Coordinates of C-alpha atoms and ligand atoms in Angstrom, one line a residue:
X3 CA 87.2 208.3 -102.6
X4 CA 89.0 209.9 -105.9
X5 CA 89.5 207.6 -109.2
X6 CA 91.5 207.9 -111.9
X7 CA 89.5 206.2 -114.6
X8 CA 90.5 205.5 -118.5
X9 CA 88.4 205.8 -121.2
X10 CA 88.3 204.0 -124.5
X11 CA 86.9 204.1 -128.2
X12 CA 87.3 200.5 -130.2
X13 CA 86.3 199.1 -133.3
X14 CA 84.5 201.4 -136.3
X15 CA 83.1 204.5 -134.9
X16 CA 79.7 205.3 -134.2
X17 CA 77.8 208.7 -134.3
X18 CA 77.4 209.4 -130.6
X19 CA 80.9 208.4 -129.3
X20 CA 82.0 211.8 -128.7
X21 CA 78.3 212.0 -126.8
X22 CA 79.4 209.3 -124.4
X23 CA 83.0 210.7 -123.8
X24 CA 81.5 213.7 -122.8
X25 CA 78.9 212.9 -120.6
X26 CA 81.9 210.2 -118.4
X27 CA 84.0 213.3 -118.3
X28 CA 81.6 215.2 -116.8
X29 CA 80.1 213.4 -114.6
X30 CA 83.2 211.9 -113.5
X31 CA 84.5 215.9 -112.6
X32 CA 81.3 215.6 -110.7
X33 CA 82.7 213.1 -107.9
X34 CA 86.3 215.0 -107.9
X35 CA 87.5 212.1 -110.1
X36 CA 90.6 212.2 -113.1
X37 CA 89.8 210.9 -116.4
X38 CA 92.3 209.7 -119.1
X39 CA 91.7 209.2 -122.7
X40 CA 93.4 206.3 -124.3
X41 CA 93.8 206.8 -128.1
X42 CA 92.7 204.6 -131.2
X43 CA 91.8 201.7 -129.0
X44 CA 93.6 200.5 -127.1
X45 CA 97.0 201.1 -129.5
X46 CA 98.1 204.6 -127.2
X47 CA 99.0 202.3 -125.1
X48 CA 100.4 199.1 -126.7
X49 CA 102.2 201.5 -129.2
X50 CA 102.8 204.8 -127.6
X51 CA 105.3 205.4 -130.0
X52 CA 103.4 206.3 -133.2
X53 CA 101.5 208.7 -131.3
X54 CA 104.7 211.0 -131.0
X55 CA 102.8 213.8 -133.2
X56 CA 99.6 213.7 -130.8
X57 CA 102.0 214.3 -127.6
X58 CA 101.6 210.9 -126.5
X59 CA 99.0 207.6 -126.5
X60 CA 97.4 209.4 -123.8
X61 CA 95.8 212.2 -123.0
X62 CA 93.9 213.8 -119.9
X63 CA 90.2 214.5 -120.1
X64 CA 89.1 217.6 -118.6
X65 CA 85.5 219.8 -119.1
X66 CA 87.2 222.2 -120.9
X67 CA 88.8 219.1 -123.8
X68 CA 85.1 217.6 -123.8
X69 CA 83.4 221.2 -124.4
X70 CA 80.7 221.2 -127.4
X71 CA 81.4 217.4 -129.1
X72 CA 77.9 216.1 -128.3
X73 CA 76.7 216.6 -131.1
X74 CA 79.9 215.9 -133.4
X75 CA 80.5 212.0 -135.0
X76 CA 83.5 210.6 -135.3
X77 CA 85.5 210.5 -131.6
X78 CA 88.0 212.6 -129.9
X79 CA 90.3 209.7 -129.4
X80 CA 90.4 208.0 -132.5
X81 CA 89.4 204.5 -132.7
X82 CA 90.6 201.3 -134.6
X83 CA 89.7 197.9 -135.8
X84 CA 93.5 197.1 -135.9
X85 CA 95.5 196.2 -133.1
X86 CA 92.8 194.0 -130.8
X87 CA 94.9 193.3 -127.8
X88 CA 93.8 189.5 -127.6
X89 CA 95.3 189.2 -131.4
X90 CA 97.8 191.6 -131.8
X91 CA 99.9 191.1 -134.9
X92 CA 103.7 191.2 -134.5
X93 CA 105.8 191.3 -137.8
X94 CA 109.2 188.3 -137.1
X95 CA 112.0 189.7 -138.9
X96 CA 111.3 186.8 -141.6
X97 CA 108.2 188.3 -142.6
X98 CA 105.8 186.1 -140.8
X99 CA 102.8 187.5 -138.6
X100 CA 102.2 185.6 -135.6
X101 CA 99.0 187.1 -133.2
X102 CA 100.1 187.9 -128.9
X103 CA 97.6 188.6 -126.2
X104 CA 98.4 191.7 -124.7
X105 CA 96.2 192.3 -122.0
X106 CA 98.6 191.7 -119.6
X107 CA 100.3 195.4 -120.8
X108 CA 97.3 196.8 -120.7
X109 CA 96.9 196.2 -116.9
X110 CA 100.5 196.8 -115.7
X111 CA 101.0 200.4 -117.7
X112 CA 97.4 200.9 -116.2
X113 CA 98.7 200.3 -112.8
X114 CA 102.1 201.9 -113.2
X115 CA 99.7 204.8 -114.7
X116 CA 98.0 205.1 -111.4
X117 CA 94.1 204.0 -113.3
X118 CA 91.6 202.5 -111.0
X119 CA 89.0 201.8 -113.9
X120 CA 88.6 201.5 -117.4
X121 CA 85.3 202.2 -119.6
X122 CA 85.5 200.6 -122.7
X123 CA 83.0 201.9 -125.5
X124 CA 82.6 199.3 -128.4
X125 CA 80.9 197.0 -129.9
X126 CA 81.5 192.9 -129.5
X127 CA 85.6 192.7 -129.8
X128 CA 85.9 195.8 -126.9
X129 CA 83.3 193.5 -125.1
X130 CA 85.3 190.7 -125.3
X131 CA 88.6 192.8 -124.8
X132 CA 86.8 194.5 -121.6
X133 CA 85.4 191.0 -120.4
X134 CA 89.0 189.5 -120.4
X135 CA 90.6 192.8 -118.6
X136 CA 88.0 192.4 -115.8
X137 CA 88.4 188.7 -115.7
X138 CA 92.0 189.9 -114.9
X139 CA 91.4 192.1 -112.0
X140 CA 90.9 195.4 -113.7
X141 CA 87.7 197.1 -112.5
X142 CA 86.1 197.6 -116.1
X143 CA 82.2 198.6 -117.5
X144 CA 81.5 198.7 -121.0
X145 CA 79.3 200.7 -122.9
X146 CA 77.6 199.3 -125.9
X147 CA 78.3 201.6 -129.6
X148 CA 77.6 200.2 -133.1
X149 CA 75.7 201.5 -136.3
X150 CA 74.7 197.7 -136.4
X151 CA 72.6 197.4 -133.5
X152 CA 73.7 194.1 -133.0
X153 CA 74.8 194.2 -129.3
X154 CA 73.3 191.2 -127.2
X155 CA 71.3 192.8 -123.8
X156 CA 70.4 196.1 -124.9
X157 CA 67.4 197.2 -126.6
X158 CA 69.7 199.4 -129.0
X159 CA 72.9 200.8 -129.1
X160 CA 73.9 204.4 -130.5
X161 CA 74.7 205.3 -133.8
X162 CA 71.9 203.2 -134.9
X163 CA 69.1 205.2 -135.4
X164 CA 71.2 207.8 -137.7
X165 CA 72.8 205.2 -139.6
X166 CA 68.5 203.9 -140.9
X167 CA 67.6 207.8 -140.3
X168 CA 70.5 208.4 -143.5
X169 CA 69.6 204.9 -145.2
X170 CA 65.9 205.9 -144.9
X171 CA 66.7 209.7 -146.8
X172 CA 68.8 207.9 -149.2
X173 CA 65.7 205.6 -150.3
X174 CA 63.3 208.9 -150.0
X175 CA 65.5 210.0 -152.7
X176 CA 66.2 207.1 -154.9
X177 CA 62.3 207.0 -155.3
X178 CA 61.7 209.7 -158.0
X179 CA 64.9 208.7 -160.0
X180 CA 64.1 205.3 -159.9
X181 CA 60.2 206.2 -161.3
X182 CA 61.4 209.0 -163.7
X183 CA 63.9 206.3 -165.2
X184 CA 61.8 202.8 -164.8
X185 CA 64.8 201.3 -162.9
X186 CA 65.3 198.6 -160.4
X187 CA 67.6 200.7 -157.3
X188 CA 69.4 198.2 -155.1
X189 CA 70.8 200.0 -151.9
X190 CA 73.2 198.3 -150.3
X191 CA 73.7 199.3 -146.5
X192 CA 75.9 198.2 -143.9
X193 CA 75.3 195.6 -140.4
X194 CA 77.4 193.1 -141.2
X195 CA 75.6 189.1 -140.2
X196 CA 72.7 191.3 -138.5
X197 CA 69.7 193.1 -140.8
X198 CA 68.7 195.7 -138.4
X199 CA 69.9 198.6 -140.8
X200 CA 68.3 197.4 -143.9
X201 CA 65.2 196.2 -142.4
X202 CA 64.7 199.5 -140.1
X203 CA 65.6 201.6 -143.3
X204 CA 63.8 199.5 -146.1
X205 CA 60.5 200.0 -144.0
X206 CA 60.6 203.3 -143.4
X207 CA 61.2 204.0 -146.8
X208 CA 58.8 202.1 -148.4
X209 CA 61.7 199.7 -150.1
X210 CA 59.1 197.0 -152.6
X211 CA 62.1 194.1 -151.4
X212 CA 63.9 193.4 -148.2
X213 CA 66.9 191.4 -148.3
X214 CA 68.6 190.5 -144.8
X215 CA 71.0 188.3 -143.3
X216 CA 68.6 186.4 -141.6
X217 CA 66.4 185.3 -144.5
X218 CA 68.7 183.9 -147.5
X219 CA 66.6 184.9 -150.5
X220 CA 65.6 183.1 -153.8
X221 CA 65.8 185.7 -156.8
X222 CA 63.3 184.0 -158.0
X223 CA 60.8 185.4 -155.5
X224 CA 62.9 188.8 -156.1
X225 CA 62.3 189.0 -160.0
X226 CA 58.5 187.9 -159.4
X227 CA 58.2 190.9 -156.8
X228 CA 59.7 193.3 -159.7
X229 CA 57.5 192.0 -162.4
X230 CA 54.4 191.7 -160.1
X231 CA 54.9 195.9 -160.1
X232 CA 55.2 196.0 -163.5
X233 CA 52.1 194.2 -164.4
X234 CA 50.8 196.2 -161.9
X235 CA 52.1 199.5 -163.5
X236 CA 54.8 200.6 -161.2
X237 CA 57.7 200.1 -163.7
X238 CA 60.4 200.9 -160.8
X239 CA 60.9 198.8 -157.6
X240 CA 63.6 199.7 -154.8
X241 CA 65.3 196.9 -153.2
X242 CA 67.5 197.0 -149.8
X243 CA 69.8 194.6 -149.5
X244 CA 71.9 194.3 -146.2
X245 CA 75.4 193.7 -147.0
X246 CA 75.4 190.4 -145.0
X247 CA 72.7 189.2 -147.6
X248 CA 73.2 186.2 -149.2
X249 CA 71.4 184.0 -151.8
X250 CA 69.9 180.5 -150.5
X251 CA 72.5 177.9 -151.5
X252 CA 74.5 180.8 -151.4
X253 CA 77.1 182.5 -149.1
X254 CA 77.8 185.8 -147.8
X255 CA 80.4 188.4 -150.1
X256 CA 83.3 189.3 -148.7
X257 CA 86.1 191.7 -150.0
X258 CA 88.6 189.8 -148.0
X259 CA 89.9 189.7 -144.2
X260 CA 93.7 191.0 -143.1
X261 CA 95.5 190.0 -140.3
X262 CA 93.8 190.7 -137.1
X263 CA 90.8 192.2 -138.7
X264 CA 87.3 190.9 -139.1
X265 CA 86.1 190.1 -142.3
X266 CA 85.4 193.0 -144.5
X267 CA 81.6 192.5 -146.2
X268 CA 80.9 194.1 -149.5
X269 CA 79.8 193.2 -152.7
X270 CA 76.5 191.5 -151.7
X271 CA 74.7 194.3 -153.8
X272 CA 77.0 193.8 -157.3
X273 CA 75.4 190.2 -157.0
X274 CA 71.7 191.3 -156.7
X275 CA 72.3 193.5 -159.7
X276 CA 73.8 190.6 -162.0
X277 CA 71.3 188.1 -160.9
X278 CA 68.4 190.6 -162.0
X279 CA 70.0 191.2 -164.9
X280 CA 70.4 187.8 -165.6
X281 CA 67.1 186.8 -165.3
X282 CA 64.9 190.2 -166.9
X283 CA 65.5 192.8 -169.5
X284 CA 65.5 195.7 -166.6
X285 CA 68.2 198.5 -166.0
X286 CA 69.6 197.4 -163.1
X287 CA 71.3 200.5 -160.8
X288 CA 73.2 200.1 -157.6
X289 CA 74.0 202.4 -154.3
X290 CA 76.0 201.4 -151.4
X291 CA 76.1 203.9 -148.7
X292 CA 78.7 202.3 -147.2
X293 CA 80.5 204.7 -144.4
X294 CA 78.0 207.1 -145.2
X295 CA 75.9 205.9 -143.0
X296 CA 78.5 206.2 -139.7
X297 CA 79.3 209.7 -140.7
X298 CA 77.8 213.0 -139.8
X299 CA 76.0 214.6 -136.4
X300 CA 74.1 211.5 -134.1
X301 CA 70.3 212.3 -133.9
X302 CA 68.9 213.4 -131.2
X303 CA 67.9 210.2 -129.5
X304 CA 71.3 208.6 -130.3
X305 CA 73.1 211.8 -128.6
X306 CA 70.5 211.2 -125.4
X307 CA 71.2 207.2 -125.4
X308 CA 74.9 208.2 -125.4
X309 CA 75.1 210.7 -122.7
X310 CA 72.9 208.1 -120.7
X311 CA 75.2 205.3 -121.2
X312 CA 78.1 207.6 -120.3
X313 CA 76.7 208.8 -117.2
X314 CA 75.5 205.4 -116.4
X315 CA 79.0 204.2 -116.4
X316 CA 80.4 206.4 -114.2
X317 CA 77.6 205.6 -111.7
X318 CA 78.5 201.6 -112.5
X319 CA 82.3 202.1 -111.3
X320 CA 80.8 204.5 -108.0
X321 CA 78.7 201.6 -107.3
X322 CA 81.7 198.9 -107.4
X323 CA 80.2 197.6 -110.2
X324 CA 83.0 196.1 -113.0
X325 CA 82.7 193.3 -116.0
X326 CA 79.3 194.4 -116.4
X327 CA 78.4 196.9 -119.8
X328 CA 75.5 199.1 -119.4
X329 CA 72.3 198.3 -121.2
X330 CA 69.5 200.1 -122.7
X331 CA 65.9 198.4 -121.2
X332 CA 63.6 201.1 -121.6
X333 CA 62.5 203.0 -119.2
X334 CA 66.1 202.2 -117.7
X335 CA 69.5 201.7 -118.3
X336 CA 70.6 198.8 -116.2
X337 CA 74.2 196.7 -116.3
X338 CA 74.4 193.2 -117.3
X339 CA 77.5 190.5 -117.2
X340 CA 79.7 191.0 -120.0
X341 CA 79.8 187.4 -119.9
X342 CA 75.9 187.7 -121.5
X343 CA 77.0 189.7 -124.1
X344 CA 80.1 188.3 -125.4
X345 CA 80.7 185.8 -128.6
X346 CA 77.1 186.3 -129.3
X347 CA 74.8 188.6 -131.8
X348 CA 71.5 189.9 -131.5
X349 CA 70.1 189.3 -135.0
X350 CA 66.6 190.0 -136.9
X351 CA 64.1 187.5 -134.9
X352 CA 62.4 186.0 -138.4
X353 CA 59.4 186.2 -136.2
X354 CA 59.2 189.8 -135.1
X355 CA 56.0 192.0 -135.5
X356 CA 58.6 194.0 -137.8
X357 CA 59.1 191.5 -140.2
X358 CA 55.6 190.5 -140.3
X359 CA 54.0 194.5 -140.3
X360 CA 56.4 194.2 -143.7
X361 CA 55.0 191.5 -144.9
X362 CA 51.7 192.2 -143.9
X363 CA 52.1 196.1 -146.3
X364 CA 53.4 194.1 -149.5
X365 CA 57.3 194.4 -148.8
X366 CA 58.5 191.0 -149.9
X367 CA 61.8 189.0 -148.8
X368 CA 63.2 187.4 -151.4
X369 CA 61.4 184.1 -149.5
Ligands
F6P413 O1 80.7 197.4 -137.3 C1 80.1 198.6 -137.7 C2 80.7 198.4 -139.3 O2 80.0 199.6 -140.3 C3 79.6 197.2 -140.0 O3 78.2 197.8 -140.2 C4 80.5 196.7 -141.4 O4 80.4 196.0 -141.8 C5 81.8 197.6 -140.9 O5 81.8 198.3 -139.6 C6 82.9 198.4 -141.7 O6 84.2 198.2 -141.2 P1 85.4 198.9 -141.7 O7 85.2 200.3 -141.5 O8 86.4 198.6 -141.0 O9 85.6 198.8 -143.1

């Protein structure tokens, strides 16, 4: 039976989004289905007037519109972390702001546009929206995306490997300059409340200390590691700190929060520079990798995972599944209920083999 499916990309972008879009569109085309892309998450539907300069908030996606995009970062649909339809911000005439649930509007607009199903590509926030829409009767399949790798029920999300590859490259480059100047170099990486990027890039880049949100650090132990290296003749140290890392008896460093948006993390590295320089006389410099980790081309593995997720999502729709997310369970891509994904977070298990490996090769977690 012919179908029309909508595709949306929500939350922070991740390398591989375009590969998913292309895979969905080509797989749907093989079945003679039509694809409609929604611009900037669901904003293309909820605030269509904002997209006049793009010719509207939605666009038909054909094999022609997705040609040559597999290797490109970003998303041809645009994305946003503002305008969550479950908590949509409304500014009142007196300047006050409140949040309303606009998911019913999405369902009715889809129905008037003849859309039968939705493929929602995103992180935890997008999966929650997808779950609510599915509960309201829309056929929905989620596709997990995030450089943070913190989504439950999938071994990996695309974008993570690309971010780790980039961060590792940066750590590699910092070794020679850290050694030349006999400095402590701190590298702050993204990941929100999960330490996956810090852990993987820190081990691969042979950092001396890795500070994770999952293991609050003791500054004395960090200093001890730097001093041990000094005594052994290595007059420089590399510390990788996750943006969500926190000192023992301290808190996560936060920049702020705007209405309808997630808390913005930042400042963990800066705090650590001050703490180290307070304890020892050692020049300490900070590099915050920030959004560089989200940009650029996806690695071959991330492209492959994204293409597999896109095609699997279309197969799931063809098989009549709804309220599910496609997930990597090597060697398979399966579907898992969205209810088992939302409102949870996959953090680094502190008793894992990879943490033990780091300890075995002398990396300190500041504990
Ligand atoms: O979730 C992906 C991510 O890059 C996090 O690692 C980071 O904390 C956040 O998004 C940054 O979001 P924004 O681009 O909105 O500042």
